Tab-separated table of C-alpha atoms in Angstrom:
chain	number	residue	atom	x	y	z
A	1	MET	CA	45.327	-47.558	1.431
A	2	THR	CA	45.162	-47.336	5.216
A	3	PRO	CA	44.446	-43.718	6.213
A	4	ARG	CA	46.688	-41.923	8.677
A	5	ILE	CA	44.574	-39.865	11.083
A	6	THR	CA	45.395	-37.039	13.470
A	7	ILE	CA	42.925	-35.940	16.144
A	8	ILE	CA	43.555	-32.355	17.299
A	9	GLY	CA	42.391	-31.893	20.896
A	10	LEU	CA	41.972	-34.773	23.354
A	11	GLY	CA	39.092	-33.659	25.547
A	12	TYR	CA	35.582	-35.079	25.970
A	13	VAL	CA	35.118	-35.216	22.191
A	14	GLY	CA	38.551	-35.928	20.779
A	15	LEU	CA	39.723	-38.757	23.014
A	16	PRO	CA	36.784	-41.168	22.501
A	17	LEU	CA	37.063	-40.524	18.764
A	18	ALA	CA	40.833	-41.142	18.784
A	19	VAL	CA	40.350	-44.391	20.698
A	20	GLU	CA	37.762	-45.762	18.268
A	21	PHE	CA	39.794	-44.859	15.192
A	22	GLY	CA	42.920	-46.123	16.940
A	23	LYS	CA	41.426	-49.613	17.049
A	24	LYS	CA	41.479	-49.711	13.237
A	25	PHE	CA	43.934	-47.142	11.835
A	26	PRO	CA	47.228	-45.406	12.699
A	27	VAL	CA	46.134	-42.412	14.803
A	28	VAL	CA	48.052	-39.615	16.507
A	29	GLY	CA	46.201	-37.891	19.312
A	30	PHE	CA	47.575	-34.337	19.346
A	31	ASP	CA	47.266	-32.001	22.320
A	32	ILE	CA	49.267	-29.005	23.544
A	33	HIS	CA	48.923	-29.967	27.213
A	34	GLU	CA	51.822	-32.222	28.217
A	35	ARG	CA	50.161	-33.198	31.499
A	36	ARG	CA	47.161	-34.502	29.598
A	37	LEU	CA	49.373	-36.517	27.262
A	38	ALA	CA	51.341	-37.992	30.155
A	39	GLU	CA	48.147	-39.124	31.884
A	40	LEU	CA	46.836	-40.741	28.712
A	41	ARG	CA	50.108	-42.547	28.079
A	42	ALA	CA	49.803	-43.886	31.622
A	43	GLY	CA	46.297	-45.140	30.856
A	44	HIS	CA	44.321	-42.524	32.783
A	45	ASP	CA	41.606	-40.258	31.395
A	46	ARG	CA	40.608	-37.533	33.844
A	47	THR	CA	37.346	-36.900	31.971
A	48	LEU	CA	36.349	-40.520	32.738
A	49	GLU	CA	34.999	-40.925	29.217
A	50	VAL	CA	37.504	-43.689	28.391
A	51	ASP	CA	38.864	-46.286	30.794
A	52	ALA	CA	42.303	-47.892	30.837
A	53	ALA	CA	41.137	-51.020	29.021
A	54	GLU	CA	39.736	-48.983	26.128
A	55	LEU	CA	42.938	-46.978	25.860
A	56	GLN	CA	44.918	-50.182	25.707
A	57	ALA	CA	42.567	-51.615	23.053
A	58	ALA	CA	43.413	-48.693	20.761
A	59	SER	CA	46.695	-50.342	19.785
A	60	ASN	CA	47.340	-47.992	16.855
A	61	LEU	CA	46.922	-44.812	18.904
A	62	SER	CA	49.872	-42.683	19.972
A	63	PHE	CA	50.007	-39.257	21.616
A	64	SER	CA	52.097	-36.214	20.760
A	65	SER	CA	52.426	-32.449	20.996
A	66	ARG	CA	54.976	-32.261	18.163
A	67	ILE	CA	53.971	-31.017	14.723
A	68	GLU	CA	56.666	-33.275	13.240
A	69	ASP	CA	54.646	-36.303	14.350
A	70	ILE	CA	51.503	-35.311	12.471
A	71	ARG	CA	52.917	-34.050	9.169
A	72	GLY	CA	51.537	-35.830	6.148
A	73	SER	CA	48.416	-37.230	7.809
A	74	ASP	CA	45.604	-38.061	5.407
A	75	PHE	CA	42.896	-36.814	7.766
A	76	PHE	CA	43.063	-34.117	10.433
A	77	ILE	CA	40.033	-34.084	12.722
A	78	VAL	CA	39.747	-30.934	14.850
A	79	THR	CA	37.871	-31.364	18.147
A	80	VAL	CA	38.930	-28.327	20.164
A	81	PRO	CA	36.410	-26.387	22.309
A	82	THR	CA	34.568	-23.336	20.977
A	83	PRO	CA	33.612	-21.265	24.039
A	84	ILE	CA	32.118	-17.803	24.417
A	85	ASP	CA	33.770	-14.803	26.059
A	86	GLY	CA	32.502	-12.668	28.935
A	87	TYR	CA	30.212	-10.802	26.547
A	88	ASN	CA	28.647	-13.999	25.147
A	89	ARG	CA	30.538	-13.622	21.878
A	90	PRO	CA	32.066	-16.653	20.120
A	91	ASP	CA	35.707	-17.171	21.075
A	92	LEU	CA	37.369	-18.864	18.119
A	93	THR	CA	40.874	-18.720	19.618
A	94	PRO	CA	41.231	-22.514	20.141
A	95	LEU	CA	39.849	-23.156	16.652
A	96	ILE	CA	42.198	-20.615	15.059
A	97	LYS	CA	45.244	-21.997	16.884
A	98	ALA	CA	44.288	-25.541	15.911
A	99	SER	CA	43.892	-24.478	12.265
A	100	GLU	CA	47.338	-22.886	12.340
A	101	THR	CA	48.806	-26.133	13.680
A	102	VAL	CA	47.057	-28.204	11.028
A	103	GLY	CA	48.142	-25.760	8.333
A	104	LYS	CA	51.776	-26.280	9.279
A	105	ALA	CA	51.381	-30.060	9.021
A	106	LEU	CA	49.086	-30.210	5.995
A	107	ARG	CA	50.299	-31.822	2.783
A	108	SER	CA	48.772	-32.030	-0.701
A	109	GLY	CA	45.708	-34.258	-0.743
A	110	GLY	CA	45.007	-33.869	2.977
A	111	ILE	CA	41.453	-33.580	4.348
A	112	VAL	CA	40.676	-31.442	7.384
A	113	VAL	CA	37.452	-32.303	9.222
A	114	TYR	CA	36.093	-29.994	11.907
A	115	GLU	CA	33.922	-31.330	14.727
A	116	SER	CA	33.907	-28.226	16.937
A	117	THR	CA	30.533	-26.499	17.201
A	118	VAL	CA	30.514	-23.311	15.120
A	119	TYR	CA	28.118	-21.028	13.267
A	120	PRO	CA	27.235	-21.842	9.657
A	121	GLY	CA	30.034	-20.710	7.369
A	122	CYS	CA	32.814	-20.785	9.960
A	123	THR	CA	34.707	-23.712	8.431
A	124	GLU	CA	34.975	-22.214	4.949
A	125	GLU	CA	35.031	-18.518	5.856
A	126	ASP	CA	37.221	-18.512	8.982
A	127	CYS	CA	39.223	-21.737	9.075
A	128	VAL	CA	40.049	-22.350	5.414
A	129	PRO	CA	41.951	-19.040	4.960
A	130	ILE	CA	44.116	-19.958	7.950
A	131	LEU	CA	44.800	-23.400	6.516
A	132	GLU	CA	45.766	-21.827	3.188
A	133	LYS	CA	48.031	-19.258	4.824
A	134	PHE	CA	50.000	-21.702	6.961
A	135	SER	CA	50.167	-24.533	4.434
A	136	GLY	CA	50.727	-22.567	1.245
A	137	LEU	CA	48.168	-24.851	-0.381
A	138	LYS	CA	44.960	-24.043	-2.260
A	139	PHE	CA	41.559	-25.075	-0.907
A	140	ASN	CA	39.653	-27.647	-2.982
A	141	LYS	CA	42.669	-28.049	-5.202
A	142	ASP	CA	45.521	-29.120	-2.921
A	143	PHE	CA	43.572	-29.867	0.262
A	144	PHE	CA	39.941	-30.321	1.237
A	145	CYS	CA	37.663	-29.889	4.229
A	146	GLY	CA	34.738	-31.573	5.897
A	147	TYR	CA	32.498	-30.953	8.861
A	148	SER	CA	31.072	-33.645	11.128
A	149	PRO	CA	29.593	-32.168	14.316
A	150	GLU	CA	30.357	-33.880	17.601
A	151	ARG	CA	27.462	-35.433	19.458
A	152	ILE	CA	29.216	-36.536	22.620
A	153	ASN	CA	27.103	-36.538	25.784
A	154	PRO	CA	29.598	-36.336	28.690
A	155	GLY	CA	29.047	-38.978	31.341
A	156	ASP	CA	26.675	-41.012	29.150
A	157	LYS	CA	27.910	-44.608	28.910
A	158	VAL	CA	25.005	-45.681	26.691
A	159	HIS	CA	25.014	-43.101	23.896
A	160	THR	CA	28.722	-43.276	23.099
A	161	VAL	CA	30.470	-42.036	19.951
A	162	THR	CA	29.881	-45.207	17.942
A	163	LYS	CA	26.218	-45.452	18.928
A	164	ILE	CA	25.100	-41.961	17.901
A	165	ARG	CA	24.246	-41.347	14.263
A	166	LYS	CA	26.878	-39.075	12.726
A	167	ILE	CA	26.313	-36.144	10.397
A	168	THR	CA	29.061	-35.818	7.788
A	169	SER	CA	29.861	-33.424	4.954
A	170	GLY	CA	32.647	-32.412	2.600
A	171	SER	CA	33.793	-29.484	0.494
A	172	THR	CA	33.291	-31.502	-2.724
A	173	PRO	CA	30.988	-34.476	-3.400
A	174	GLU	CA	33.992	-36.794	-3.631
A	175	VAL	CA	35.423	-35.576	-0.325
A	176	ALA	CA	32.007	-35.817	1.326
A	177	GLU	CA	31.940	-39.500	0.399
A	178	LYS	CA	35.475	-40.023	1.727
A	179	VAL	CA	34.595	-38.357	5.050
A	180	ASP	CA	31.372	-40.354	5.309
A	181	SER	CA	33.187	-43.600	4.521
A	182	LEU	CA	35.788	-42.902	7.201
A	183	TYR	CA	33.200	-42.375	9.929
A	184	ARG	CA	31.187	-45.396	8.796
A	185	THR	CA	34.138	-47.580	9.788
A	186	ILE	CA	33.521	-46.835	13.471
A	187	VAL	CA	29.957	-45.485	13.843
A	188	THR	CA	27.643	-48.489	14.081
A	189	ALA	CA	24.581	-46.250	14.365
A	190	GLY	CA	25.104	-45.056	10.792
A	191	THR	CA	25.743	-41.685	9.197
A	192	HIS	CA	23.808	-38.894	7.501
A	193	LYS	CA	25.661	-37.196	4.657
A	194	ALA	CA	24.598	-33.544	4.585
A	195	PRO	CA	24.558	-31.774	1.194
A	196	SER	CA	27.047	-29.114	2.309
A	197	ILE	CA	29.357	-28.106	5.126
A	198	LYS	CA	27.092	-25.169	6.030
A	199	VAL	CA	24.072	-27.456	6.390
A	200	ALA	CA	26.047	-29.730	8.725
A	201	GLU	CA	27.226	-26.735	10.776
A	202	ALA	CA	23.687	-25.374	11.027
A	203	ALA	CA	22.255	-28.761	12.000
A	204	LYS	CA	24.601	-28.974	14.967
A	205	VAL	CA	24.048	-25.480	16.279
A	206	ILE	CA	20.255	-25.753	16.188
A	207	GLU	CA	20.239	-29.072	18.083
A	208	ASN	CA	21.290	-27.391	21.302
A	209	SER	CA	19.442	-24.148	20.562
A	210	GLN	CA	16.229	-26.154	20.336
A	211	ARG	CA	16.859	-27.782	23.715
A	212	ASP	CA	17.778	-24.411	25.215
A	213	ILE	CA	14.470	-22.890	24.110
A	214	ASN	CA	12.463	-25.852	25.413
A	215	ILE	CA	14.147	-25.682	28.806
A	216	ALA	CA	13.583	-21.914	28.878
A	217	PHE	CA	9.878	-22.584	28.345
A	218	VAL	CA	9.605	-24.904	31.354
A	219	ASN	CA	11.790	-22.553	33.404
A	220	GLU	CA	9.329	-19.783	32.652
A	221	LEU	CA	6.488	-22.097	33.617
A	222	SER	CA	8.186	-22.672	36.969
A	223	LEU	CA	8.362	-18.905	37.543
A	224	ILE	CA	4.655	-18.589	36.744
A	225	PHE	CA	3.501	-21.603	38.748
A	226	GLU	CA	5.538	-20.506	41.767
A	227	ARG	CA	3.413	-17.344	41.882
A	228	MET	CA	0.291	-19.485	41.607
A	229	GLY	CA	1.333	-21.789	44.404
A	230	ILE	CA	1.407	-24.771	42.035
A	231	ASP	CA	4.164	-27.405	42.016
A	232	THR	CA	5.766	-27.344	38.562
A	233	GLN	CA	6.978	-30.945	38.738
A	234	GLU	CA	3.444	-32.151	39.411
A	235	VAL	CA	2.117	-30.135	36.468
A	236	LEU	CA	4.735	-31.581	34.127
A	237	GLU	CA	4.046	-35.127	35.321
A	238	ALA	CA	0.352	-34.653	34.623
A	239	ALA	CA	0.948	-33.079	31.211
A	240	GLY	CA	3.441	-35.833	30.404
A	241	THR	CA	0.645	-38.404	30.268
A	242	LYS	CA	-0.073	-37.148	26.722
A	243	TRP	CA	1.932	-39.183	24.198
A	244	ASN	CA	3.488	-36.221	22.385
A	245	PHE	CA	4.318	-33.981	25.358
A	246	LEU	CA	8.045	-33.250	25.457
A	247	PRO	CA	9.619	-34.303	28.805
A	248	PHE	CA	11.728	-31.229	29.577
A	249	ARG	CA	12.326	-30.158	33.177
A	250	PRO	CA	13.240	-26.781	34.702
A	251	GLY	CA	16.772	-26.197	35.926
A	252	LEU	CA	20.130	-24.551	35.414
A	253	VAL	CA	21.345	-24.585	31.816
A	254	GLY	CA	25.117	-24.768	31.734
A	255	GLY	CA	27.803	-26.908	30.184
A	256	HIS	CA	29.766	-26.460	27.019
A	257	CYS	CA	26.876	-27.002	24.622
A	258	ILE	CA	23.339	-25.902	25.477
A	259	GLY	CA	24.416	-22.776	27.335
A	260	VAL	CA	26.943	-21.775	24.654
A	261	ASP	CA	25.927	-22.923	21.177
A	262	PRO	CA	22.895	-20.616	20.760
A	263	TYR	CA	25.227	-17.615	20.973
A	264	TYR	CA	27.120	-18.870	17.923
A	265	LEU	CA	23.912	-18.896	15.904
A	266	THR	CA	22.733	-15.504	17.154
A	267	HIS	CA	26.179	-13.992	16.510
A	268	LYS	CA	26.033	-15.054	12.884
A	269	ALA	CA	22.426	-13.905	12.516
A	270	GLU	CA	23.225	-10.447	13.903
A	271	SER	CA	26.222	-10.126	11.573
A	272	LEU	CA	23.720	-10.543	8.739
A	273	GLY	CA	21.410	-7.860	10.100
A	274	TYR	CA	18.847	-10.097	11.797
A	275	HIS	CA	18.226	-9.829	15.537
A	276	PRO	CA	16.983	-13.180	16.895
A	277	GLU	CA	14.048	-12.842	19.276
A	278	ILE	CA	13.118	-16.287	20.591
A	279	ILE	CA	16.665	-17.673	20.896
A	280	LEU	CA	17.989	-14.703	22.866
A	281	ALA	CA	14.876	-14.532	25.030
A	282	GLY	CA	15.444	-18.146	25.998
A	283	ARG	CA	19.096	-17.444	26.746
A	284	ARG	CA	18.245	-14.480	28.991
A	285	LEU	CA	15.704	-16.480	30.926
A	286	ASN	CA	17.988	-19.473	31.424
A	287	ASP	CA	20.956	-17.307	32.383
A	288	ASN	CA	18.907	-15.737	35.194
A	289	MET	CA	17.811	-18.989	36.826
A	290	GLY	CA	20.808	-19.197	39.167
A	291	ALA	CA	19.956	-15.855	40.769
A	292	HIS	CA	16.302	-16.911	40.977
A	293	VAL	CA	17.228	-20.090	42.873
A	294	ALA	CA	19.392	-18.151	45.334
A	295	ASN	CA	16.583	-15.672	45.982
A	296	ARG	CA	14.118	-18.474	46.651
A	297	VAL	CA	16.538	-20.083	49.099
A	298	VAL	CA	16.997	-16.783	50.932
A	299	LYS	CA	13.229	-16.257	51.179
A	300	LEU	CA	12.786	-19.746	52.606
A	301	MET	CA	15.543	-19.112	55.163
A	302	ILE	CA	13.803	-15.925	56.287
A	303	GLN	CA	10.484	-17.760	56.573
A	304	LYS	CA	12.133	-20.356	58.824
A	305	GLY	CA	13.640	-17.671	61.028
A	306	HIS	CA	17.239	-17.895	59.843
A	307	LYS	CA	19.429	-14.822	59.718
A	308	VAL	CA	20.656	-14.551	56.130
A	309	GLN	CA	23.797	-12.535	56.831
A	310	GLY	CA	26.391	-15.068	57.933
A	311	ALA	CA	24.153	-18.091	57.285
A	312	ASN	CA	25.908	-21.356	56.417
A	313	VAL	CA	24.704	-22.789	53.113
A	314	LEU	CA	25.799	-26.148	51.740
A	315	VAL	CA	25.638	-26.579	47.956
A	316	LEU	CA	25.669	-30.186	46.784
A	317	GLY	CA	27.149	-30.468	43.297
A	318	LEU	CA	29.113	-28.129	41.058
A	319	THR	CA	29.576	-29.997	37.773
A	320	PHE	CA	27.286	-28.913	34.951
A	321	LYS	CA	25.449	-32.266	34.949
A	322	GLU	CA	25.070	-35.409	37.008
A	323	ASN	CA	27.646	-38.208	37.251
A	324	CYS	CA	30.233	-36.305	35.230
A	325	PRO	CA	33.399	-34.370	36.247
A	326	ASP	CA	32.902	-31.583	33.674
A	327	ILE	CA	32.706	-28.176	35.409
A	328	ARG	CA	32.832	-26.022	32.253
A	329	ASN	CA	30.244	-23.253	32.248
A	330	SER	CA	28.465	-24.697	35.267
A	331	LYS	CA	25.584	-22.429	36.242
A	332	VAL	CA	25.723	-23.655	39.821
A	333	ILE	CA	28.344	-20.953	40.255
A	334	ASP	CA	25.609	-18.348	39.669
A	335	VAL	CA	23.687	-19.714	42.665
A	336	ILE	CA	26.837	-19.669	44.780
A	337	ARG	CA	27.829	-16.113	43.829
A	338	GLU	CA	24.333	-14.776	44.488
A	339	LEU	CA	24.192	-16.425	47.920
A	340	GLN	CA	27.610	-14.976	48.709
A	341	ASP	CA	26.325	-11.540	47.697
A	342	PHE	CA	23.575	-11.988	50.305
A	343	GLY	CA	26.324	-12.502	52.879
A	344	CYS	CA	26.014	-16.283	53.185
A	345	ASN	CA	28.948	-18.570	53.924
A	346	VAL	CA	28.775	-21.147	51.132
A	347	SER	CA	30.381	-24.579	51.248
A	348	VAL	CA	30.417	-26.706	48.110
A	349	TYR	CA	30.675	-30.486	48.052
A	350	ASP	CA	31.023	-32.456	44.832
A	351	PRO	CA	32.628	-35.921	44.769
A	352	TRP	CA	32.904	-35.803	40.959
A	353	ALA	CA	34.627	-32.448	40.519
A	354	ASP	CA	38.411	-32.068	40.514
A	355	ALA	CA	39.469	-29.738	43.346
A	356	ASP	CA	42.354	-28.221	41.387
A	357	GLU	CA	40.160	-27.470	38.374
A	358	VAL	CA	37.508	-25.886	40.592
A	359	ARG	CA	40.131	-23.753	42.303
A	360	HIS	CA	41.569	-22.631	38.961
A	361	GLU	CA	38.234	-22.041	37.206
A	362	TYR	CA	36.125	-20.543	39.994
A	363	GLY	CA	38.465	-19.713	42.871
A	364	LEU	CA	36.551	-22.058	45.182
A	365	GLU	CA	37.755	-24.626	47.661
A	366	LEU	CA	35.628	-27.762	47.628
A	367	SER	CA	34.506	-29.123	50.959
A	368	PRO	CA	36.064	-32.531	51.678
A	369	ARG	CA	32.859	-33.857	53.226
A	370	PRO	CA	29.144	-33.712	52.418
A	371	ASN	CA	28.109	-31.760	55.484
A	372	GLY	CA	29.753	-28.394	54.828
A	373	GLU	CA	32.569	-26.818	56.710
A	374	GLN	CA	30.763	-26.525	60.042
A	375	GLU	CA	29.256	-29.690	61.496
A	376	GLY	CA	25.721	-29.140	62.777
A	377	ALA	CA	25.640	-25.470	61.808
A	378	THR	CA	24.067	-25.686	58.338
A	379	ASP	CA	21.165	-23.301	57.707
A	380	ALA	CA	20.329	-24.315	54.150
A	381	VAL	CA	21.159	-27.070	51.677
A	382	VAL	CA	20.901	-26.604	47.925
A	383	LEU	CA	20.896	-29.828	45.934
A	384	ALA	CA	22.226	-28.481	42.638
A	385	VAL	CA	23.350	-31.601	40.744
A	386	ALA	CA	21.631	-34.997	40.763
A	387	HIS	CA	24.693	-37.198	41.264
A	388	ASP	CA	23.716	-40.798	42.035
A	389	ARG	CA	26.094	-40.714	44.997
A	390	PHE	CA	23.917	-38.091	46.660
A	391	ARG	CA	21.235	-40.752	47.127
A	392	GLU	CA	23.467	-42.187	49.830
A	393	LEU	CA	23.313	-38.970	51.883
A	394	ASP	CA	21.022	-38.775	54.884
A	395	MET	CA	19.045	-35.647	54.047
A	396	GLY	CA	16.682	-36.355	56.925
A	397	ARG	CA	19.212	-35.122	59.462
A	398	PHE	CA	18.993	-31.650	57.957
A	399	SER	CA	15.202	-31.416	58.128
A	400	LYS	CA	15.308	-32.264	61.830
A	401	ASP	CA	17.383	-29.129	62.470
A	402	ASN	CA	15.038	-26.679	60.729
A	403	VAL	CA	17.406	-26.511	57.781
A	404	VAL	CA	16.064	-25.201	54.471
A	405	ILE	CA	16.397	-27.815	51.718
A	406	PHE	CA	16.025	-26.638	48.130
A	407	ASP	CA	16.089	-29.213	45.341
A	408	ILE	CA	16.912	-27.723	41.941
A	409	LYS	CA	16.767	-31.053	40.109
A	410	GLY	CA	13.611	-32.606	41.543
A	411	PHE	CA	15.932	-35.309	42.873
A	412	LEU	CA	14.293	-35.803	46.264
A	413	ALA	CA	10.731	-36.540	47.281
A	414	LYS	CA	8.543	-33.446	47.522
A	415	ALA	CA	7.855	-34.066	51.206
A	416	ALA	CA	11.600	-34.038	51.963
A	417	VAL	CA	12.254	-30.520	50.673
A	418	ASP	CA	11.150	-26.959	51.322
A	419	GLY	CA	11.298	-25.880	47.720
A	420	ARG	CA	12.101	-27.030	44.203
A	421	LEU	CA	11.891	-25.680	40.679
């Protein structure tokens, strides 16, 4: 029997998944945002993860915001975001709302698979009761669940959804095999069937926690080596000649994964009476790097004789990573806010970011050109994101005018900048 699939949430994770399944099976891409649906029907993906040709190739894919259109699906795959609130606590609101929607559409025999990053136990302890309440069905009798964590890397055109090995799991051995079989139809890189949903949930949340801790380590090294007058990049290049040295680099840790997921794990640990030491220490260190960068820029401006109050600073890049329009949880904003607190006039240029999204999310107006708002009056430039398009900029014109150039990403040659992490 050909499975009928519904994908709940059509963002960076859900849309590529819907497109791949839509090449083989009847798929409904469900989203509550009508503007998003209209754009996709017109063949445009604002996240730039899927192009028009790929959308067209998914001939079995349709889009809807109506529960009537998803009732009776065999599989519901939930790919909504799982952010944190202002106190770094997990915000399950999108996940809860999505579960309510699925519950209203769920029929006997249905399988609900969650891909959203959560803490271990969330699927069965938080989501299942909602599914039962809104469907009137009994878990593992009338309906079943699975968990298959997303591994999408926004902006990466090499490691796409079909080329990344997929972890799968199910609430019973039989369902685990069904979930695994479904994903095997599209994932050419293969799958790994975890022994339980909790194991699959834990595997996902530690992936990004591990990276967060490693980046925190090199960020701390950069703080130490700065005091020693040693260039951190040169140290890491030298150490990297050993075959098993891990190639992490210092920087701002933002985005919807690395800067968020560790808090899901620590939240669950603290609810069980354990206070994580290393994970939270890494989070604190990484969360403070934006202020550290701003302070270094200000010190360099003072050393070059610039007046900080009223200085014009150009920040290049606002997205959380290079060559990607995703601005969620970008830590560049921490640099900007700190510079503004010093009294600087900050202009931000980013050819990848959407001006309306930036205005809504951060209350900022993007500069329409890569030289700030005031031609010839720039006092400092902060290269915050390593977009390929920034290689086309003539940074030499700034150095001629005694402008401070700070390179967060190690994007430019050492001789071309005044400071870098």
